[in-house]
Amino acid sequence: MRPHHLKRSKLAAVAAIALAFGAAAPAADLHVVSSGGFAQAYKDLSAPYERSSGDKLVSAWGPSMGNTTNAIPARLERGEPIDVVIMVGDALDQLMAAGRLEPGSKVVLANAPIACAVRQGAARPDIGTVDGLRKAFLNAQRVAYSDSASGEYIKRQLLDKLGIRQQMEGKAAQIPATPVGEIIAHGEADFGCQQRSELKPVTGIDIVGLIPPEVQLHTQFSGAVVRGASQPERARALLRFLAAPVNAAAIEATGLEPVATAH
């Protein structure tokens, strides 16, 4: 089979599964908020779902945790009309326990490893070993990490695992809301780490690689239906679509590790 025929067949499969998961209910506006780790995968899969289901996805973005106004817990607290949230699994579980999400609606979508990056064209440190990662942190003038899952891990555990907490005081900063890659691209930091899927869409940076397995953290991203959602069945249909094996390759292409296996 020639490549363009293969691509067409894959698109047809995606469309068919979107139609199946969209069922026969009337089309509706579906309000979705995704955190950055799954954002690119969601964006890539939104159009085929909309075309086949007839639904319109009204999308917004915000971190899974933290104190910014667009953080998902803050949005739910002030009663924004949201049908589906896609976010870090642990933070989702907390919202589920607090009664903010529909019980039993959690769908695990993918896992996200942490990678590090430098400004485009800059020298790339070797972070393939724990010692190399340690040196990359120490040699950087300013290091950036996020205020969500990967950044919390770096702040609370990784710096201690590397034995450099004291040395990094004053030159390692947790960045609220703004993607770490953008901070590096703008020259506000010369080294930074975040989920690989959040670094990949950013222009003006070079991804150095994943941090070593010995100190790696894989963050789970999951989706769930919000308690009191206006379109609960459509919300469940979207989550089934995102988790379908036919979409695993699209998710993997964004730097994530899909839970489903592509057929």
PDB file of C-alpha atoms in Angstrom:
ATOM      1  CA  MET A   1       0.000   0.000   0.000  1.00  0.00           C
ATOM      2  CA  ARG A   2       1.382   3.408  -0.926  1.00  0.00           C
ATOM      3  CA  PRO A   3       1.964   5.944   1.894  1.00  0.00           C
ATOM      4  CA  HIS A   4      -0.819   8.372   0.907  1.00  0.00           C
ATOM      5  CA  HIS A   5      -3.303   5.474   0.769  1.00  0.00           C
ATOM      6  CA  LEU A   6      -2.186   4.371   4.223  1.00  0.00           C
ATOM      7  CA  LYS A   7      -2.640   7.890   5.589  1.00  0.00           C
ATOM      8  CA  ARG A   8      -6.121   8.060   4.074  1.00  0.00           C
ATOM      9  CA  SER A   9      -7.068   4.724   5.603  1.00  0.00           C
ATOM     10  CA  LYS A  10      -5.886   5.840   9.041  1.00  0.00           C
ATOM     11  CA  LEU A  11      -7.905   9.044   8.791  1.00  0.00           C
ATOM     12  CA  ALA A  12     -10.926   7.028   7.749  1.00  0.00           C
ATOM     13  CA  ALA A  13     -10.491   4.769  10.762  1.00  0.00           C
ATOM     14  CA  VAL A  14     -10.288   7.763  13.088  1.00  0.00           C
ATOM     15  CA  ALA A  15     -13.417   9.242  11.532  1.00  0.00           C
ATOM     16  CA  ALA A  16     -15.277   5.956  11.822  1.00  0.00           C
ATOM     17  CA  ILE A  17     -14.453   5.516  15.477  1.00  0.00           C
ATOM     18  CA  ALA A  18     -15.389   9.132  16.218  1.00  0.00           C
ATOM     19  CA  LEU A  19     -18.751   8.514  14.591  1.00  0.00           C
ATOM     20  CA  ALA A  20     -19.246   5.335  16.597  1.00  0.00           C
ATOM     21  CA  PHE A  21     -18.366   6.979  19.899  1.00  0.00           C
ATOM     22  CA  GLY A  22     -20.404  10.054  19.048  1.00  0.00           C
ATOM     23  CA  ALA A  23     -23.476   7.804  18.743  1.00  0.00           C
ATOM     24  CA  ALA A  24     -26.691   9.154  17.268  1.00  0.00           C
ATOM     25  CA  ALA A  25     -27.552  11.858  19.802  1.00  0.00           C
ATOM     26  CA  PRO A  26     -28.094  15.422  18.520  1.00  0.00           C
ATOM     27  CA  ALA A  27     -24.964  17.518  18.121  1.00  0.00           C
ATOM     28  CA  ALA A  28     -24.022  19.774  21.026  1.00  0.00           C
ATOM     29  CA  ASP A  29     -21.455  22.204  22.339  1.00  0.00           C
ATOM     30  CA  LEU A  30     -19.053  20.341  24.605  1.00  0.00           C
ATOM     31  CA  HIS A  31     -16.932  22.410  27.008  1.00  0.00           C
ATOM     32  CA  VAL A  32     -13.498  20.903  27.638  1.00  0.00           C
ATOM     33  CA  VAL A  33     -10.571  22.125  29.730  1.00  0.00           C
ATOM     34  CA  SER A  34      -7.206  20.391  29.245  1.00  0.00           C
ATOM     35  CA  SER A  35      -3.933  20.854  31.036  1.00  0.00           C
ATOM     36  CA  GLY A  36      -0.806  21.365  28.964  1.00  0.00           C
ATOM     37  CA  GLY A  37       0.546  17.825  29.027  1.00  0.00           C
ATOM     38  CA  PHE A  38      -2.283  16.425  26.910  1.00  0.00           C
ATOM     39  CA  ALA A  39      -3.140  19.654  25.094  1.00  0.00           C
ATOM     40  CA  GLN A  40      -1.418  18.948  21.774  1.00  0.00           C
ATOM     41  CA  ALA A  41      -2.859  15.434  21.514  1.00  0.00           C
ATOM     42  CA  TYR A  42      -6.308  16.836  22.260  1.00  0.00           C
ATOM     43  CA  LYS A  43      -5.893  19.562  19.635  1.00  0.00           C
ATOM     44  CA  ASP A  44      -4.786  17.040  17.003  1.00  0.00           C
ATOM     45  CA  LEU A  45      -7.772  14.781  17.659  1.00  0.00           C
ATOM     46  CA  SER A  46     -10.405  17.501  18.066  1.00  0.00           C
ATOM     47  CA  ALA A  47     -11.072  18.135  14.379  1.00  0.00           C
ATOM     48  CA  PRO A  48     -11.790  14.516  13.375  1.00  0.00           C
ATOM     49  CA  TYR A  49     -14.046  14.121  16.398  1.00  0.00           C
ATOM     50  CA  GLU A  50     -15.979  17.277  15.561  1.00  0.00           C
ATOM     51  CA  ARG A  51     -16.358  16.319  11.911  1.00  0.00           C
ATOM     52  CA  SER A  52     -17.702  12.878  12.653  1.00  0.00           C
ATOM     53  CA  SER A  53     -19.781  13.523  15.770  1.00  0.00           C
ATOM     54  CA  GLY A  54     -21.151  16.914  14.768  1.00  0.00           C
ATOM     55  CA  ASP A  55     -20.335  18.221  18.237  1.00  0.00           C
ATOM     56  CA  LYS A  56     -18.478  21.492  18.693  1.00  0.00           C
ATOM     57  CA  LEU A  57     -15.628  21.329  21.207  1.00  0.00           C
ATOM     58  CA  VAL A  58     -15.347  24.574  23.160  1.00  0.00           C
ATOM     59  CA  SER A  59     -11.805  24.291  24.493  1.00  0.00           C
ATOM     60  CA  ALA A  60      -9.845  26.035  27.228  1.00  0.00           C
ATOM     61  CA  TRP A  61      -6.502  25.406  28.878  1.00  0.00           C
ATOM     62  CA  GLY A  62      -5.176  25.462  32.420  1.00  0.00           C
ATOM     63  CA  PRO A  63      -2.795  23.667  34.781  1.00  0.00           C
ATOM     64  CA  SER A  64      -3.933  20.701  36.844  1.00  0.00           C
ATOM     65  CA  MET A  65      -2.897  22.389  40.075  1.00  0.00           C
ATOM     66  CA  GLY A  66      -1.461  25.610  41.421  1.00  0.00           C
ATOM     67  CA  ASN A  67      -2.900  28.976  42.371  1.00  0.00           C
ATOM     68  CA  THR A  68      -3.417  30.643  38.983  1.00  0.00           C
ATOM     69  CA  THR A  69      -6.923  31.715  37.995  1.00  0.00           C
ATOM     70  CA  ASN A  70      -7.028  29.389  34.986  1.00  0.00           C
ATOM     71  CA  ALA A  71      -6.025  26.273  36.965  1.00  0.00           C
ATOM     72  CA  ILE A  72      -8.634  23.543  36.552  1.00  0.00           C
ATOM     73  CA  PRO A  73      -9.542  23.310  40.277  1.00  0.00           C
ATOM     74  CA  ALA A  74     -10.059  27.088  40.364  1.00  0.00           C
ATOM     75  CA  ARG A  75     -12.284  26.957  37.284  1.00  0.00           C
ATOM     76  CA  LEU A  76     -14.463  24.291  38.881  1.00  0.00           C
ATOM     77  CA  GLU A  77     -14.552  26.160  42.185  1.00  0.00           C
ATOM     78  CA  ARG A  78     -16.024  29.270  40.562  1.00  0.00           C
ATOM     79  CA  GLY A  79     -18.562  27.220  38.626  1.00  0.00           C
ATOM     80  CA  GLU A  80     -17.393  27.546  35.033  1.00  0.00           C
ATOM     81  CA  PRO A  81     -19.597  25.522  32.655  1.00  0.00           C
ATOM     82  CA  ILE A  82     -17.319  22.547  31.929  1.00  0.00           C
ATOM     83  CA  ASP A  83     -18.272  19.083  30.702  1.00  0.00           C
ATOM     84  CA  VAL A  84     -14.860  17.365  30.523  1.00  0.00           C
ATOM     85  CA  VAL A  85     -11.531  17.912  32.255  1.00  0.00           C
ATOM     86  CA  ILE A  86      -8.252  16.370  31.081  1.00  0.00           C
ATOM     87  CA  MET A  87      -5.462  16.647  33.615  1.00  0.00           C
ATOM     88  CA  VAL A  88      -2.829  15.010  35.792  1.00  0.00           C
ATOM     89  CA  GLY A  89      -4.278  11.792  37.201  1.00  0.00           C
ATOM     90  CA  ASP A  90      -3.451  12.432  40.860  1.00  0.00           C
ATOM     91  CA  ALA A  91      -4.993  15.900  40.759  1.00  0.00           C
ATOM     92  CA  LEU A  92      -8.044  14.476  38.987  1.00  0.00           C
ATOM     93  CA  ASP A  93      -8.403  11.872  41.730  1.00  0.00           C
ATOM     94  CA  GLN A  94      -8.459  14.647  44.335  1.00  0.00           C
ATOM     95  CA  LEU A  95     -11.258  16.432  42.484  1.00  0.00           C
ATOM     96  CA  MET A  96     -13.120  13.136  42.192  1.00  0.00           C
ATOM     97  CA  ALA A  97     -12.819  12.565  45.956  1.00  0.00           C
ATOM     98  CA  ALA A  98     -14.054  16.112  46.560  1.00  0.00           C
ATOM     99  CA  GLY A  99     -17.215  15.406  44.556  1.00  0.00           C
ATOM    100  CA  ARG A 100     -16.366  17.688  41.627  1.00  0.00           C
ATOM    101  CA  LEU A 101     -16.369  14.893  39.026  1.00  0.00           C
ATOM    102  CA  GLU A 102     -18.778  12.106  38.120  1.00  0.00           C
ATOM    103  CA  PRO A 103     -17.869   8.883  39.974  1.00  0.00           C
ATOM    104  CA  GLY A 104     -16.614   6.170  37.657  1.00  0.00           C
ATOM    105  CA  SER A 105     -16.042   8.537  34.736  1.00  0.00           C
ATOM    106  CA  LYS A 106     -12.226   8.628  34.927  1.00  0.00           C
ATOM    107  CA  VAL A 107     -10.480   7.457  31.744  1.00  0.00           C
ATOM    108  CA  VAL A 108      -6.691   7.075  31.721  1.00  0.00           C
ATOM    109  CA  LEU A 109      -5.311   8.446  28.450  1.00  0.00           C
ATOM    110  CA  ALA A 110      -1.504   8.547  28.512  1.00  0.00           C
ATOM    111  CA  ASN A 111       1.670   8.878  30.542  1.00  0.00           C
ATOM    112  CA  ALA A 112       4.142  11.734  30.172  1.00  0.00           C
ATOM    113  CA  PRO A 113       7.895  11.481  30.834  1.00  0.00           C
ATOM    114  CA  ILE A 114       9.978  14.514  31.799  1.00  0.00           C
ATOM    115  CA  ALA A 115      12.415  15.968  29.277  1.00  0.00           C
ATOM    116  CA  CYS A 116      14.782  18.942  29.373  1.00  0.00           C
ATOM    117  CA  ALA A 117      15.494  21.659  26.836  1.00  0.00           C
ATOM    118  CA  VAL A 118      17.820  24.533  25.983  1.00  0.00           C
ATOM    119  CA  ARG A 119      17.396  27.565  23.755  1.00  0.00           C
ATOM    120  CA  GLN A 120      17.549  26.700  20.054  1.00  0.00           C
ATOM    121  CA  GLY A 121      21.148  26.490  18.853  1.00  0.00           C
ATOM    122  CA  ALA A 122      22.664  26.455  22.341  1.00  0.00           C
ATOM    123  CA  ALA A 123      25.081  23.748  23.458  1.00  0.00           C
ATOM    124  CA  ARG A 124      23.234  20.615  24.492  1.00  0.00           C
ATOM    125  CA  PRO A 125      24.339  19.083  27.775  1.00  0.00           C
ATOM    126  CA  ASP A 126      24.490  15.307  28.036  1.00  0.00           C
ATOM    127  CA  ILE A 127      21.716  14.345  30.457  1.00  0.00           C
ATOM    128  CA  GLY A 128      21.768  10.636  29.673  1.00  0.00           C
ATOM    129  CA  THR A 129      23.139   9.819  33.123  1.00  0.00           C
ATOM    130  CA  VAL A 130      22.276  11.062  36.585  1.00  0.00           C
ATOM    131  CA  ASP A 131      25.689  12.688  36.873  1.00  0.00           C
ATOM    132  CA  GLY A 132      25.213  14.377  33.495  1.00  0.00           C
ATOM    133  CA  LEU A 133      21.808  15.723  34.551  1.00  0.00           C
ATOM    134  CA  ARG A 134      23.326  16.996  37.800  1.00  0.00           C
ATOM    135  CA  LYS A 135      26.036  18.850  35.890  1.00  0.00           C
ATOM    136  CA  ALA A 136      23.466  20.324  33.489  1.00  0.00           C
ATOM    137  CA  PHE A 137      21.556  21.825  36.396  1.00  0.00           C
ATOM    138  CA  LEU A 138      24.695  23.134  38.079  1.00  0.00           C
ATOM    139  CA  ASN A 139      26.198  24.600  34.896  1.00  0.00           C
ATOM    140  CA  ALA A 140      23.051  26.475  33.905  1.00  0.00           C
ATOM    141  CA  GLN A 141      22.783  30.156  34.761  1.00  0.00           C
ATOM    142  CA  ARG A 142      19.022  29.929  35.310  1.00  0.00           C
ATOM    143  CA  VAL A 143      16.795  26.851  35.408  1.00  0.00           C
ATOM    144  CA  ALA A 144      13.015  26.802  34.883  1.00  0.00           C
ATOM    145  CA  TYR A 145      10.454  24.182  35.863  1.00  0.00           C
ATOM    146  CA  SER A 146       6.659  24.203  35.968  1.00  0.00           C
ATOM    147  CA  ASP A 147       4.140  24.746  38.740  1.00  0.00           C
ATOM    148  CA  SER A 148       2.340  21.502  37.865  1.00  0.00           C
ATOM    149  CA  ALA A 149       3.222  17.812  38.280  1.00  0.00           C
ATOM    150  CA  SER A 150       6.711  17.738  36.740  1.00  0.00           C
ATOM    151  CA  GLY A 151       7.752  20.952  38.483  1.00  0.00           C
ATOM    152  CA  GLU A 152       6.475  19.801  41.842  1.00  0.00           C
ATOM    153  CA  TYR A 153       8.511  16.623  41.431  1.00  0.00           C
ATOM    154  CA  ILE A 154      11.644  18.589  40.519  1.00  0.00           C
ATOM    155  CA  LYS A 155      11.140  20.986  43.406  1.00  0.00           C
ATOM    156  CA  ARG A 156      10.270  18.439  46.088  1.00  0.00           C
ATOM    157  CA  GLN A 157      12.239  15.342  45.045  1.00  0.00           C
ATOM    158  CA  LEU A 158      14.575  15.589  42.059  1.00  0.00           C
ATOM    159  CA  LEU A 159      16.859  18.315  43.420  1.00  0.00           C
ATOM    160  CA  ASP A 160      17.351  16.197  46.553  1.00  0.00           C
ATOM    161  CA  LYS A 161      17.956  13.048  44.513  1.00  0.00           C
ATOM    162  CA  LEU A 162      20.653  14.942  42.625  1.00  0.00           C
ATOM    163  CA  GLY A 163      22.049  16.361  45.868  1.00  0.00           C
ATOM    164  CA  ILE A 164      21.970  19.952  44.589  1.00  0.00           C
ATOM    165  CA  ARG A 165      19.135  21.666  46.437  1.00  0.00           C
ATOM    166  CA  GLN A 166      21.361  24.215  48.145  1.00  0.00           C
ATOM    167  CA  GLN A 167      23.415  24.912  45.016  1.00  0.00           C
ATOM    168  CA  MET A 168      20.244  25.642  43.007  1.00  0.00           C
ATOM    169  CA  GLU A 169      18.834  28.199  45.435  1.00  0.00           C
ATOM    170  CA  GLY A 170      18.441  31.522  43.668  1.00  0.00           C
ATOM    171  CA  LYS A 171      18.888  30.179  40.145  1.00  0.00           C
ATOM    172  CA  ALA A 172      16.126  27.555  39.812  1.00  0.00           C
ATOM    173  CA  ALA A 173      12.605  28.922  39.559  1.00  0.00           C
ATOM    174  CA  GLN A 174       9.137  27.419  39.398  1.00  0.00           C
ATOM    175  CA  ILE A 175       7.170  29.095  36.599  1.00  0.00           C
ATOM    176  CA  PRO A 176       3.415  29.643  37.117  1.00  0.00           C
ATOM    177  CA  ALA A 177       1.089  29.022  34.145  1.00  0.00           C
ATOM    178  CA  THR A 178       3.583  29.807  31.330  1.00  0.00           C
ATOM    179  CA  PRO A 179       5.096  26.764  29.559  1.00  0.00           C
ATOM    180  CA  VAL A 180       8.744  26.197  30.507  1.00  0.00           C
ATOM    181  CA  GLY A 181       9.720  26.031  26.837  1.00  0.00           C
ATOM    182  CA  GLU A 182       8.513  29.583  26.277  1.00  0.00           C
ATOM    183  CA  ILE A 183      10.618  30.836  29.184  1.00  0.00           C
ATOM    184  CA  ILE A 184      13.686  29.209  27.614  1.00  0.00           C
ATOM    185  CA  ALA A 185      12.858  30.439  24.100  1.00  0.00           C
ATOM    186  CA  HIS A 186      12.572  34.027  25.391  1.00  0.00           C
ATOM    187  CA  GLY A 187      15.963  33.794  27.085  1.00  0.00           C
ATOM    188  CA  GLU A 188      14.608  34.004  30.634  1.00  0.00           C
ATOM    189  CA  ALA A 189      16.232  30.645  31.436  1.00  0.00           C
ATOM    190  CA  ASP A 190      18.957  28.701  29.651  1.00  0.00           C
ATOM    191  CA  PHE A 191      17.865  25.238  30.831  1.00  0.00           C
ATOM    192  CA  GLY A 192      14.546  23.797  31.899  1.00  0.00           C
ATOM    193  CA  CYS A 193      12.548  20.617  32.322  1.00  0.00           C
ATOM    194  CA  GLN A 194       8.892  19.718  31.887  1.00  0.00           C
ATOM    195  CA  GLN A 195       6.797  16.932  30.408  1.00  0.00           C
ATOM    196  CA  ARG A 196       8.120  16.175  26.919  1.00  0.00           C
ATOM    197  CA  SER A 197       4.642  16.681  25.443  1.00  0.00           C
ATOM    198  CA  GLU A 198       4.605  20.272  26.731  1.00  0.00           C
ATOM    199  CA  LEU A 199       8.059  21.060  25.351  1.00  0.00           C
ATOM    200  CA  LYS A 200       7.514  19.615  21.858  1.00  0.00           C
ATOM    201  CA  PRO A 201       5.087  22.258  20.511  1.00  0.00           C
ATOM    202  CA  VAL A 202       7.300  25.193  21.546  1.00  0.00           C
ATOM    203  CA  THR A 203       9.414  26.850  18.868  1.00  0.00           C
ATOM    204  CA  GLY A 204      12.794  28.370  19.658  1.00  0.00           C
ATOM    205  CA  ILE A 205      14.066  25.522  21.830  1.00  0.00           C
ATOM    206  CA  ASP A 206      15.946  22.245  21.394  1.00  0.00           C
ATOM    207  CA  ILE A 207      14.854  19.264  23.457  1.00  0.00           C
ATOM    208  CA  VAL A 208      17.990  17.683  24.916  1.00  0.00           C
ATOM    209  CA  GLY A 209      16.323  14.416  25.863  1.00  0.00           C
ATOM    210  CA  LEU A 210      14.532  12.588  28.658  1.00  0.00           C
ATOM    211  CA  ILE A 211      15.933  12.625  32.158  1.00  0.00           C
ATOM    212  CA  PRO A 212      17.544   9.285  33.136  1.00  0.00           C
ATOM    213  CA  PRO A 213      15.304   6.333  34.091  1.00  0.00           C
ATOM    214  CA  GLU A 214      16.726   6.253  37.617  1.00  0.00           C
ATOM    215  CA  VAL A 215      15.190   9.637  38.395  1.00  0.00           C
ATOM    216  CA  GLN A 216      12.395   9.756  35.794  1.00  0.00           C
ATOM    217  CA  LEU A 217       8.773  10.457  36.683  1.00  0.00           C
ATOM    218  CA  HIS A 218       5.953   9.390  34.368  1.00  0.00           C
ATOM    219  CA  THR A 219       2.894  11.545  34.961  1.00  0.00           C
ATOM    220  CA  GLN A 220      -0.489  10.028  34.189  1.00  0.00           C
ATOM    221  CA  PHE A 221      -2.979  12.131  32.234  1.00  0.00           C
ATOM    222  CA  SER A 222      -6.646  11.254  32.542  1.00  0.00           C
ATOM    223  CA  GLY A 223     -10.029  12.680  31.674  1.00  0.00           C
ATOM    224  CA  ALA A 224     -13.338  12.704  33.515  1.00  0.00           C
ATOM    225  CA  VAL A 225     -16.851  14.096  33.306  1.00  0.00           C
ATOM    226  CA  VAL A 226     -17.584  17.079  35.542  1.00  0.00           C
ATOM    227  CA  ARG A 227     -20.346  16.637  38.114  1.00  0.00           C
ATOM    228  CA  GLY A 228     -23.434  18.426  36.809  1.00  0.00           C
ATOM    229  CA  ALA A 229     -22.141  18.591  33.219  1.00  0.00           C
ATOM    230  CA  SER A 230     -24.752  19.754  30.713  1.00  0.00           C
ATOM    231  CA  GLN A 231     -23.721  17.027  28.243  1.00  0.00           C
ATOM    232  CA  PRO A 232     -22.631  14.002  30.309  1.00  0.00           C
ATOM    233  CA  GLU A 233     -23.192  11.376  27.614  1.00  0.00           C
ATOM    234  CA  ARG A 234     -21.414  13.438  24.959  1.00  0.00           C
ATOM    235  CA  ALA A 235     -18.587  13.952  27.451  1.00  0.00           C
ATOM    236  CA  ARG A 236     -18.250  10.200  27.957  1.00  0.00           C
ATOM    237  CA  ALA A 237     -18.270   9.681  24.188  1.00  0.00           C
ATOM    238  CA  LEU A 238     -15.379  12.125  23.757  1.00  0.00           C
ATOM    239  CA  LEU A 239     -13.334  10.366  26.428  1.00  0.00           C
ATOM    240  CA  ARG A 240     -13.944   6.972  24.838  1.00  0.00           C
ATOM    241  CA  PHE A 241     -12.765   8.404  21.531  1.00  0.00           C
ATOM    242  CA  LEU A 242      -9.588   9.909  22.981  1.00  0.00           C
ATOM    243  CA  ALA A 243      -8.737   6.596  24.672  1.00  0.00           C
ATOM    244  CA  ALA A 244      -9.418   4.442  21.593  1.00  0.00           C
ATOM    245  CA  PRO A 245      -6.527   2.321  20.271  1.00  0.00           C
ATOM    246  CA  VAL A 246      -6.887   3.848  16.792  1.00  0.00           C
ATOM    247  CA  ASN A 247      -5.743   7.176  18.266  1.00  0.00           C
ATOM    248  CA  ALA A 248      -2.694   5.827  20.095  1.00  0.00           C
ATOM    249  CA  ALA A 249      -0.284   6.808  17.299  1.00  0.00           C
ATOM    250  CA  ALA A 250      -1.554  10.401  17.275  1.00  0.00           C
ATOM    251  CA  ILE A 251      -1.068  10.626  21.028  1.00  0.00           C
ATOM    252  CA  GLU A 252       2.413   9.111  20.823  1.00  0.00           C
ATOM    253  CA  ALA A 253       3.422  11.624  18.150  1.00  0.00           C
ATOM    254  CA  THR A 254       3.008  14.446  20.677  1.00  0.00           C
ATOM    255  CA  GLY A 255       5.610  12.980  23.033  1.00  0.00           C
ATOM    256  CA  LEU A 256       3.238  11.092  25.281  1.00  0.00           C
ATOM    257  CA  GLU A 257       3.129   7.360  25.972  1.00  0.00           C
ATOM    258  CA  PRO A 258      -0.448   6.224  25.139  1.00  0.00           C
ATOM    259  CA  VAL A 259      -2.139   3.725  27.413  1.00  0.00           C
ATOM    260  CA  ALA A 260      -3.983   2.108  24.510  1.00  0.00           C
ATOM    261  CA  THR A 261      -2.052   0.096  21.913  1.00  0.00           C
ATOM    262  CA  ALA A 262      -2.473   1.104  18.286  1.00  0.00           C
ATOM    263  CA  HIS A 263      -4.091  -1.509  16.066  1.00  0.00           C
TER     264      HIS A 263
END
